Amino acid sequence: MREIFFLLPEGILFFTLIGMFVSEVAYREEKVRLVAATGFFGIAAAFVNAVLLYRFGAYQAFDRAIAIDGLSLFFKLFFLILGALSLYSSQQGREIPRGIRSETSILIVAGTLALCLGSAAANLVLIWICLLVVNVVITVLAGYAKGSRFSVEAAMKSLIVTVVSATLFIFAVAYLFHLTHSVNLFEIHQSFQKGLALSYRAQLVVFMLFLLSLGLQAAIFPMSFWAADVYQGAPTNLIVFISIGGRALGISALIRIFMLVFSQPTATLEQWKVSSAFDWTQIVALCAGLTMSVGALLAVFQKSAKRLVGHLCVVQTGFLLMGVLVLDEMGFSAVLFGLWVDLFTLAGVYFVYSEMRRREFFVLEGAEVLKQNLPMPERVLLVIFLVSLAGLPPFPGAVSRFALVGAAIQHGWHFLALVALVATTLGVVGVLRLASGIVLFSDDAPGQRLDEKRTAQRAVTLVLVLILVLSSVAANPILHFAARSLRYVFLPTSI
Amino acid sequence: MGSHLTEVMIFLPVIASVFLGLFSGVIGGQENKITKQVSLAASVLASLAALILVFTIRRGTPEIQADEIISWVGAYSITYEVGVDGLNAAMILLIAIIFPVLIASEWTAKKGLVGIHSLFLLMQASFFGVVLSQDLFLQFFFLALSSLPIHFMTAIWGTGKKEEAAFRYMVVMALSNALIFSALVLVYYAAQPHTFSMKTLAAAHLSTKVFPFFSYDIQVAPVSFALLALGVAVRAPVWPFHGWFTRVAETAPASVFAALCSVNLPVSFFLFVRLAYTLFPETVTQVSFWIVVLGSINLFVGGFSAAGQREMKKLIAYLSLTGSGLILLGIGSLSQAGIVGALYECLCFGLGIAGLNLLIGLIDERSGKTEFKTAEGGKVFGGLIHQAPYLGLFAGIMVSSLLGFPGLGGFVGYSLLVVGSYSVNPVMVLVLSLAGLIVTYLLFSAFRNVFFGEVSEAEMSLADLSLREKAYLIPLVLSLMAFGVYPRPLLELMRPTAITLLSTVK
């Protein structure tokens, strides 16, 4: 009973999903609003429940397959907010006809359920299943603009990523099971603590398989080239879920697997160390550096606004990796803070993007721009979100970047910190180029004026800006909360 | 009360800017009227708070006053720490005087009035933040924020190849920010415990700190100083990093370029003085000669380049380079008079160049031209003083201040620089004098070409300054006169802090 209690957020989401199916089938004219409304209520209820779970401390449920700890609760809240924002975004824009938006709503809630479960899973097979479900949802969502060849292409690429990532992951799980006779991360960790030693080659193979698989998931170089294509082709109002959900789950799985399988705690509570026969942090550092630099270089030369933001997402993944490889509480809390900032920044960018009329979106060709009808308040809001994405003050992106760079410097990764600063500079150039293009060339073209009132949409976008500003002002409490979330990741036994 | 005044200085313009940017659309048909009223009121109130602050703090002490410390990101020891001392008092006055003038000068902008006023308010708040900050991260935060508005203002309201100029500006600022941020991060991690507080870092003896980099032990102080110096040189600008500056001069609106020359340049040098003397005094001592050499090069390059110009905006751009040179001479002099002179010159140069920029903008608006000499050497304008006597009068006052004529602020700054330089090396006085001669010649030639001589037929319809234009230029003129006739209060405020700074060097 207690175990079911700890999985109540997921249970609420599951029943919400059933309710949404019923709404989809049973209602005709009202289904568009009812399905989305059901989804919102379900996510809100799950969110409240997840917040309350913090009171109960750490727990392992279902034969230690599910870890209810600070890390999983942080990601649950994160994914629930993502689900709500994605659900809202899916109801806006013009690329998906109104009649089928309920289908995307159901897919988003299903994906959110898989994300929440995946972030709490300590069983590798369960993690694999959740990754697969999320990727399938992303694939279907990416191809939802059926008339667009870009959307079909995005779905195909996402499918390939799904298949390859899942294959590599299950291979890693199978091999690890062969070596340790367990698929439970806590049991595997305990085995290593008790003296089980794997050969250098075995550890390297397992690590590389996990890195490649989760690297594809999280868009880490050299497995990152699909990201810009998928983010460009997918329907704009669905990219919030596509760009953040898959990557964040990859990062969450990466943290848990790398900490439990390839690291161990030290005498200091806030510090971990490499426990494998080889120093995997060097490999991760190389990936992080290349992800940041290649992503930033590609971003600078982009002519498509969606691709540019896609490459900046890849750059941000590189930054987050920096926080992972330092293996201390400050680094991990910086990662979680970075994800938090990313969530609202990217949601804001894509909210405004989805208001653009044209499907072939906002291409910069030298000084000429396909004219887009975007009112001034939306332009200002978009510039604010892009500036935050670039990591410029006064937005929390600057604090997040500093925290991540600082973590790298503190642990001696000076060259990586230098690469990070260069990547930030290039990212700023790319973003400001896009921002000035948006402000300069978004004129009201005759006959394309937006007539409908957009007060509600603007209010929601303003709320996102407010959250970003508050996150900057109140960065310390959020960092503190993130640090606390990491305290109980290692649990030798269930309570 | 002082800490509340700093809050008004920083947050009131931000709140007004946000209000204008987001809510002016819902006000309806009165948008432009409300924009003008709100922006000017916010800017003037913030400036009044600044003036009250500067004139009510205690003189004769180097202590930080009206300080406010609030923990911001405690995990990284980042605090919201602001305060006033003799060093930033001059910059506070400069910002307080300039920005209401710039906002008032953009009164009749036809397109995007809300945008330009919002951005000016944001700039005012961020520059106030830069000069008031006593925490390095907070200072960088405001510095990075201050670079954004000019990019958009140039790109949107500029003329000619504005996108290219805005792009160059953006690249340069991004590079400058990256360099300065690198320096700050190095300093942060060198200090134990890690902190961004300038007061704590001043006592951290950074010259003894090293950090490992690829198995080499690198000294923190010289590397951080070099990064900081490079970042400021790119930003200010200083030769040879001035190429972007002349592009922006050609394309940016007059008020925007005025903000760049008269605020961004002095504040960049103020930042350098504050950080270099506080954190790296030993390094400053070692490189002071080269700072002076660089200043001299800037003086001559700026002077000779300006002398060859036919276009007023580019003339101002190269004049700004000579201003950079003068200020660098004072910074590198390692003398009390030199440092005080450099900061005083920042203030008076800023006021003078702002006025001159705005007047050139008015000439451009009325005549559509900014060239004052044809390619063959003939005059484009002539005898403007007859059609527009007030225009000529105000321009004459600005030019006189820039040339260091007695009775105006420029004279005090220039004199202090000469005195400060002499105590270091008498040869520097010769350099200053030669540079002064070049600048005098070029400015007087340009002024004579434009305002005196025979009346050019094409300029018969050039209107004189309106009442509104006189109203917003008068504060500049009166300030220059006040700082020239009665510099004592400000000098008394600046001297103790300069002495304290130099005590760490010597």
XYZ file of C-alpha atoms in Angstrom, chain B residues 58-467:
410
model
C 30.698 62.665 3.530
C 33.763 64.200 2.011
C 37.336 63.560 3.001
C 36.918 59.838 3.495
C 37.713 56.924 1.182
C 35.086 54.660 2.802
C 32.232 53.195 0.807
C 29.078 55.016 1.835
C 25.340 54.419 1.387
C 26.238 50.764 1.090
C 23.707 48.006 0.817
C 24.547 44.331 1.076
C 22.000 41.604 0.345
C 22.951 37.981 -0.146
C 21.887 36.948 -3.643
C 23.335 33.557 -4.567
C 24.813 32.502 -1.263
C 26.033 29.189 -2.665
C 28.570 31.131 -4.731
C 29.025 34.081 -2.352
C 27.381 36.428 -4.805
C 25.878 39.445 -3.115
C 23.914 42.485 -4.168
C 26.455 44.941 -2.817
C 26.358 48.575 -3.885
C 27.850 51.747 -2.498
C 29.319 55.152 -3.294
C 32.804 56.472 -2.822
C 34.976 59.123 -4.372
C 35.858 56.930 -7.311
C 32.379 56.305 -8.666
C 30.943 59.709 -7.705
C 32.085 61.298 -10.974
C 30.571 58.498 -13.031
C 27.302 58.729 -11.108
C 27.118 62.428 -11.923
C 27.875 61.729 -15.576
C 25.140 59.127 -15.923
C 22.682 61.245 -13.954
C 23.166 64.244 -16.231
C 23.440 62.466 -19.583
C 20.490 60.101 -19.684
C 17.618 62.535 -19.096
C 19.216 64.649 -21.835
C 19.324 61.701 -24.229
C 15.729 60.782 -23.495
C 14.621 64.376 -23.994
C 16.523 64.499 -27.289
C 14.425 61.617 -28.632
C 11.171 63.448 -28.143
C 9.951 63.486 -31.679
C 11.121 60.085 -32.831
C 8.422 58.954 -35.236
C 8.935 55.204 -35.111
C 9.157 53.112 -32.002
C 9.295 55.838 -29.374
C 8.393 53.333 -26.700
C 11.277 51.102 -27.672
C 13.943 53.765 -27.727
C 12.886 55.242 -24.414
C 12.661 51.815 -22.761
C 16.132 50.975 -23.938
C 17.581 54.264 -22.704
C 16.042 53.648 -19.286
C 17.495 50.152 -19.226
C 20.890 51.574 -20.118
C 20.657 54.172 -17.388
C 19.829 51.549 -14.787
C 22.548 49.193 -15.925
C 25.252 51.863 -16.034
C 24.248 53.015 -12.559
C 24.531 49.394 -11.507
C 28.008 49.045 -12.998
C 29.431 52.060 -11.186
C 27.690 51.402 -7.873
C 28.445 47.684 -7.623
C 30.925 46.483 -5.067
C 30.507 42.833 -6.023
C 32.318 41.676 -9.170
C 29.578 39.333 -10.382
C 26.939 42.015 -9.896
C 29.143 44.502 -11.724
C 29.571 42.128 -14.645
C 25.834 41.443 -14.575
C 25.083 45.121 -15.109
C 27.935 45.545 -17.587
C 26.621 42.774 -19.821
C 23.117 44.189 -19.519
C 24.340 47.630 -20.573
C 25.644 46.308 -23.890
C 22.333 44.979 -25.159
C 20.338 48.199 -25.724
C 22.899 49.845 -28.003
C 22.884 46.826 -30.294
C 19.132 47.003 -30.795
C 19.063 50.773 -31.013
C 21.683 50.758 -33.756
C 20.033 47.910 -35.628
C 16.543 49.392 -35.496
C 16.934 53.167 -35.541
C 20.237 53.482 -37.336
C 20.839 54.421 -40.946
C 22.937 53.093 -43.776
C 24.672 49.804 -43.045
C 23.127 49.620 -39.617
C 22.809 45.831 -39.464
C 26.495 45.373 -40.174
C 27.449 47.963 -37.586
C 25.116 46.429 -35.016
C 26.516 42.987 -35.722
C 30.082 44.197 -35.290
C 29.142 45.939 -32.077
C 27.502 42.777 -30.816
C 30.488 40.593 -31.620
C 32.825 43.043 -29.923
C 30.715 43.294 -26.800
C 30.355 39.524 -26.590
C 34.123 39.193 -26.822
C 34.684 41.933 -24.260
C 32.205 40.356 -21.860
C 33.821 36.952 -22.254
C 37.280 38.363 -21.509
C 36.155 40.332 -18.485
C 34.120 37.401 -17.179
C 37.135 35.111 -17.526
C 39.173 37.521 -15.436
C 36.501 37.672 -12.761
C 36.118 33.907 -12.587
C 39.881 33.463 -12.232
C 39.968 35.989 -9.414
C 36.972 34.370 -7.724
C 38.553 30.949 -7.626
C 41.954 32.276 -6.657
C 40.638 33.771 -3.438
C 40.070 31.558 -0.428
C 37.260 31.485 0.564
C 35.811 32.189 -2.869
C 34.167 35.550 -3.103
C 33.240 38.291 -5.523
C 33.312 41.039 -2.912
C 35.799 43.723 -3.957
C 36.571 44.629 -0.370
C 37.527 41.047 0.475
C 39.389 40.506 -2.766
C 41.417 43.672 -2.228
C 42.920 41.999 0.827
C 43.362 38.629 -0.859
C 46.888 39.320 -2.195
C 46.083 37.981 -5.622
C 49.643 38.586 -6.783
C 50.720 35.570 -4.736
C 48.082 33.231 -6.143
C 48.665 30.685 -8.866
C 46.418 28.252 -10.692
C 47.381 25.069 -12.528
C 46.812 25.008 -16.268
C 48.036 22.009 -18.209
C 50.701 21.233 -15.596
C 51.955 24.820 -15.555
C 51.446 27.144 -12.611
C 50.045 30.379 -13.966
C 50.037 33.540 -11.895
C 46.522 34.771 -11.367
C 47.196 38.501 -11.175
C 48.963 39.119 -14.515
C 46.665 36.801 -16.452
C 43.493 38.277 -14.942
C 44.818 41.783 -15.441
C 45.593 41.028 -19.093
C 42.111 39.604 -19.669
C 40.516 42.573 -17.952
C 42.651 45.075 -19.842
C 41.916 43.425 -23.162
C 38.209 43.296 -22.407
C 38.116 46.982 -21.507
C 40.284 47.947 -24.490
C 37.913 46.208 -26.869
C 34.893 47.757 -25.209
C 36.012 51.352 -24.599
C 37.482 51.333 -27.370
C 41.230 51.713 -27.403
C 43.487 51.534 -30.448
C 43.844 49.083 -32.200
C 40.374 47.785 -31.327
C 38.478 50.821 -32.524
C 37.334 49.690 -35.981
C 33.813 48.797 -34.845
C 33.460 52.179 -33.165
C 33.765 54.170 -36.368
C 31.227 51.883 -38.080
C 28.726 52.486 -35.315
C 29.480 56.219 -35.502
C 28.425 56.285 -39.153
C 25.167 54.448 -38.667
C 23.835 54.856 -35.116
C 21.434 57.660 -34.235
C 23.136 60.637 -32.625
C 21.683 59.989 -29.185
C 22.771 56.355 -29.265
C 26.286 57.202 -30.335
C 26.313 59.872 -27.659
C 25.551 57.167 -25.091
C 28.393 55.095 -26.478
C 30.987 57.885 -26.451
C 29.930 59.734 -23.365
C 28.910 56.942 -21.025
C 30.177 53.588 -22.239
C 33.714 54.858 -22.808
C 34.158 56.618 -19.443
C 32.458 53.816 -17.506
C 34.743 51.238 -19.148
C 37.784 53.173 -17.994
C 36.296 53.666 -14.570
C 35.834 49.890 -14.366
C 39.443 49.389 -15.326
C 40.680 51.842 -12.699
C 38.472 50.319 -10.019
C 39.421 46.728 -10.694
C 43.046 47.103 -11.761
C 44.080 49.311 -8.856
C 42.067 47.376 -6.284
C 42.867 43.833 -7.318
C 46.141 44.000 -9.240
C 48.158 46.914 -7.848
C 51.531 45.219 -8.402
C 50.696 44.434 -12.012
C 49.552 48.000 -12.600
C 52.880 49.260 -11.289
C 54.767 46.974 -13.651
C 52.799 47.913 -16.760
C 52.093 51.576 -16.050
C 54.676 52.651 -18.582
C 52.955 50.632 -21.302
C 49.590 52.051 -20.337
C 51.060 55.496 -20.871
C 52.574 54.442 -24.194
C 49.236 53.050 -25.320
C 47.561 56.273 -24.245
C 50.037 58.287 -26.286
C 49.455 56.119 -29.338
C 45.728 56.604 -28.963
C 46.199 60.342 -28.680
C 48.190 60.545 -31.876
C 46.257 57.989 -33.866
C 43.004 59.595 -32.834
C 44.297 63.060 -33.481
C 45.807 62.404 -36.886
C 42.874 60.293 -38.006
C 40.435 62.948 -36.875
C 42.404 65.594 -38.707
C 41.857 63.742 -41.960
C 38.110 63.365 -41.558
C 35.503 65.094 -43.692
C 32.519 63.783 -41.846
C 31.457 65.039 -38.419
C 30.369 61.729 -36.930
C 33.645 60.036 -37.717
C 35.463 63.075 -36.435
C 33.726 62.557 -33.108
C 34.619 58.884 -33.163
C 38.313 59.627 -33.545
C 38.040 62.415 -31.012
C 36.768 59.790 -28.605
C 39.934 57.845 -29.309
C 41.986 60.850 -28.210
C 39.797 61.009 -25.133
C 40.691 57.374 -24.440
C 44.332 58.294 -24.835
C 44.107 61.153 -22.356
C 42.386 58.987 -19.792
C 44.951 56.233 -20.207
C 47.741 58.726 -19.604
C 46.149 59.603 -16.297
C 45.589 55.966 -15.348
C 49.173 55.048 -16.117
C 50.642 58.030 -14.305
C 50.375 56.304 -10.916
C 49.855 59.696 -9.353
C 46.985 61.111 -7.375
C 46.557 64.047 -9.749
C 46.712 61.702 -12.709
C 44.001 59.360 -11.471
C 41.739 62.152 -10.287
C 42.404 63.936 -13.579
C 41.537 60.801 -15.542
C 38.199 60.423 -13.788
C 37.460 64.140 -13.995
C 38.311 64.004 -17.691
C 35.949 61.023 -18.041
C 33.186 63.185 -16.617
C 33.844 66.357 -18.578
C 34.795 64.612 -21.792
C 31.585 62.625 -21.544
C 29.463 65.733 -21.093
C 31.204 67.613 -23.883
C 31.147 64.794 -26.409
C 27.498 64.050 -25.652
C 26.562 67.637 -26.357
C 28.570 67.711 -29.558
C 27.014 64.459 -30.740
C 23.509 65.727 -30.126
C 24.227 68.976 -31.956
C 25.620 67.072 -34.937
C 22.475 64.976 -34.846
C 20.380 68.126 -35.017
C 22.401 69.431 -37.973
C 21.935 66.071 -39.676
C 18.196 66.139 -39.032
C 17.788 69.627 -40.459
C 20.173 69.461 -43.404
C 20.476 65.744 -44.123
C 24.244 66.082 -44.100
C 27.068 65.488 -41.691
C 29.983 66.143 -44.006
C 31.701 69.446 -43.394
C 34.352 69.196 -46.123
C 34.110 68.026 -49.695
C 36.568 65.567 -51.171
C 38.314 68.492 -52.870
C 38.676 70.278 -49.540
C 35.861 72.749 -50.045
C 33.249 73.648 -47.479
C 29.886 71.894 -47.305
C 28.456 74.086 -44.606
C 29.389 77.643 -43.852
C 28.235 80.530 -41.766
C 25.809 78.465 -39.739
C 26.308 80.822 -36.833
C 24.226 83.379 -38.710
C 21.199 81.112 -39.218
C 21.523 79.228 -35.968
C 23.373 81.349 -33.406
C 22.342 79.229 -30.441
C 23.427 76.095 -32.229
C 26.807 77.719 -32.778
C 27.009 78.940 -29.204
C 26.304 75.579 -27.675
C 28.652 73.844 -30.099
C 31.329 76.388 -29.268
C 30.988 75.700 -25.567
C 31.226 71.950 -26.083
C 34.263 72.315 -28.333
C 35.916 74.675 -25.861
C 35.428 72.227 -23.022
C 36.865 69.398 -25.097
C 39.858 71.562 -25.883
C 40.395 72.359 -22.235
C 39.572 76.037 -22.250
C 39.580 77.690 -18.822
C 36.250 78.108 -17.120
C 34.953 74.796 -18.369
C 35.252 71.299 -16.950
C 37.685 70.064 -19.563
C 40.281 72.539 -18.375
C 40.324 71.082 -14.851
C 40.655 67.522 -16.118
C 43.345 68.442 -18.593
C 45.312 70.430 -16.010
C 45.230 67.583 -13.522
C 46.435 65.213 -16.220
C 49.335 67.506 -17.056
C 50.283 67.872 -13.404
C 49.960 64.150 -12.826
C 51.971 63.262 -15.907
C 54.750 65.703 -15.133
C 55.391 64.089 -11.776
C 55.926 60.769 -13.551
C 57.800 61.826 -16.617
C 58.121 65.369 -17.983
C 58.208 63.933 -21.498
C 54.554 63.060 -21.039
C 53.751 66.745 -20.760
C 55.266 67.187 -24.183
C 53.151 64.339 -25.519
C 50.039 65.854 -23.998
C 50.825 69.247 -25.408
C 51.461 67.951 -28.900
C 48.274 65.964 -28.809
C 46.453 68.978 -27.505
C 47.718 71.033 -30.413
C 46.565 68.479 -32.960
C 43.119 68.192 -31.409
C 42.798 71.972 -31.113
C 43.644 72.392 -34.770
C 41.248 69.774 -36.017
C 38.351 70.808 -33.843
C 38.782 74.464 -34.579
C 39.059 73.766 -38.300
C 35.891 71.747 -38.255
C 34.089 74.331 -36.139
C 35.210 77.155 -38.373
C 34.236 75.293 -41.519
C 30.767 74.657 -40.241
C 29.874 77.786 -38.340
C 31.913 80.622 -39.745
C 32.710 81.998 -43.169
C 30.317 82.694 -45.980
C 26.820 81.380 -45.720
C 26.327 78.342 -47.895
C 23.262 78.624 -50.147
C 22.108 75.104 -49.287
C 21.928 75.860 -45.567
C 19.727 78.954 -45.723
C 16.830 77.078 -44.151
C 18.676 75.578 -41.191
C 16.582 76.322 -38.121
C 18.087 77.333 -34.828
C 17.596 75.396 -31.614
C 14.023 75.222 -30.421
C 13.082 75.876 -26.815
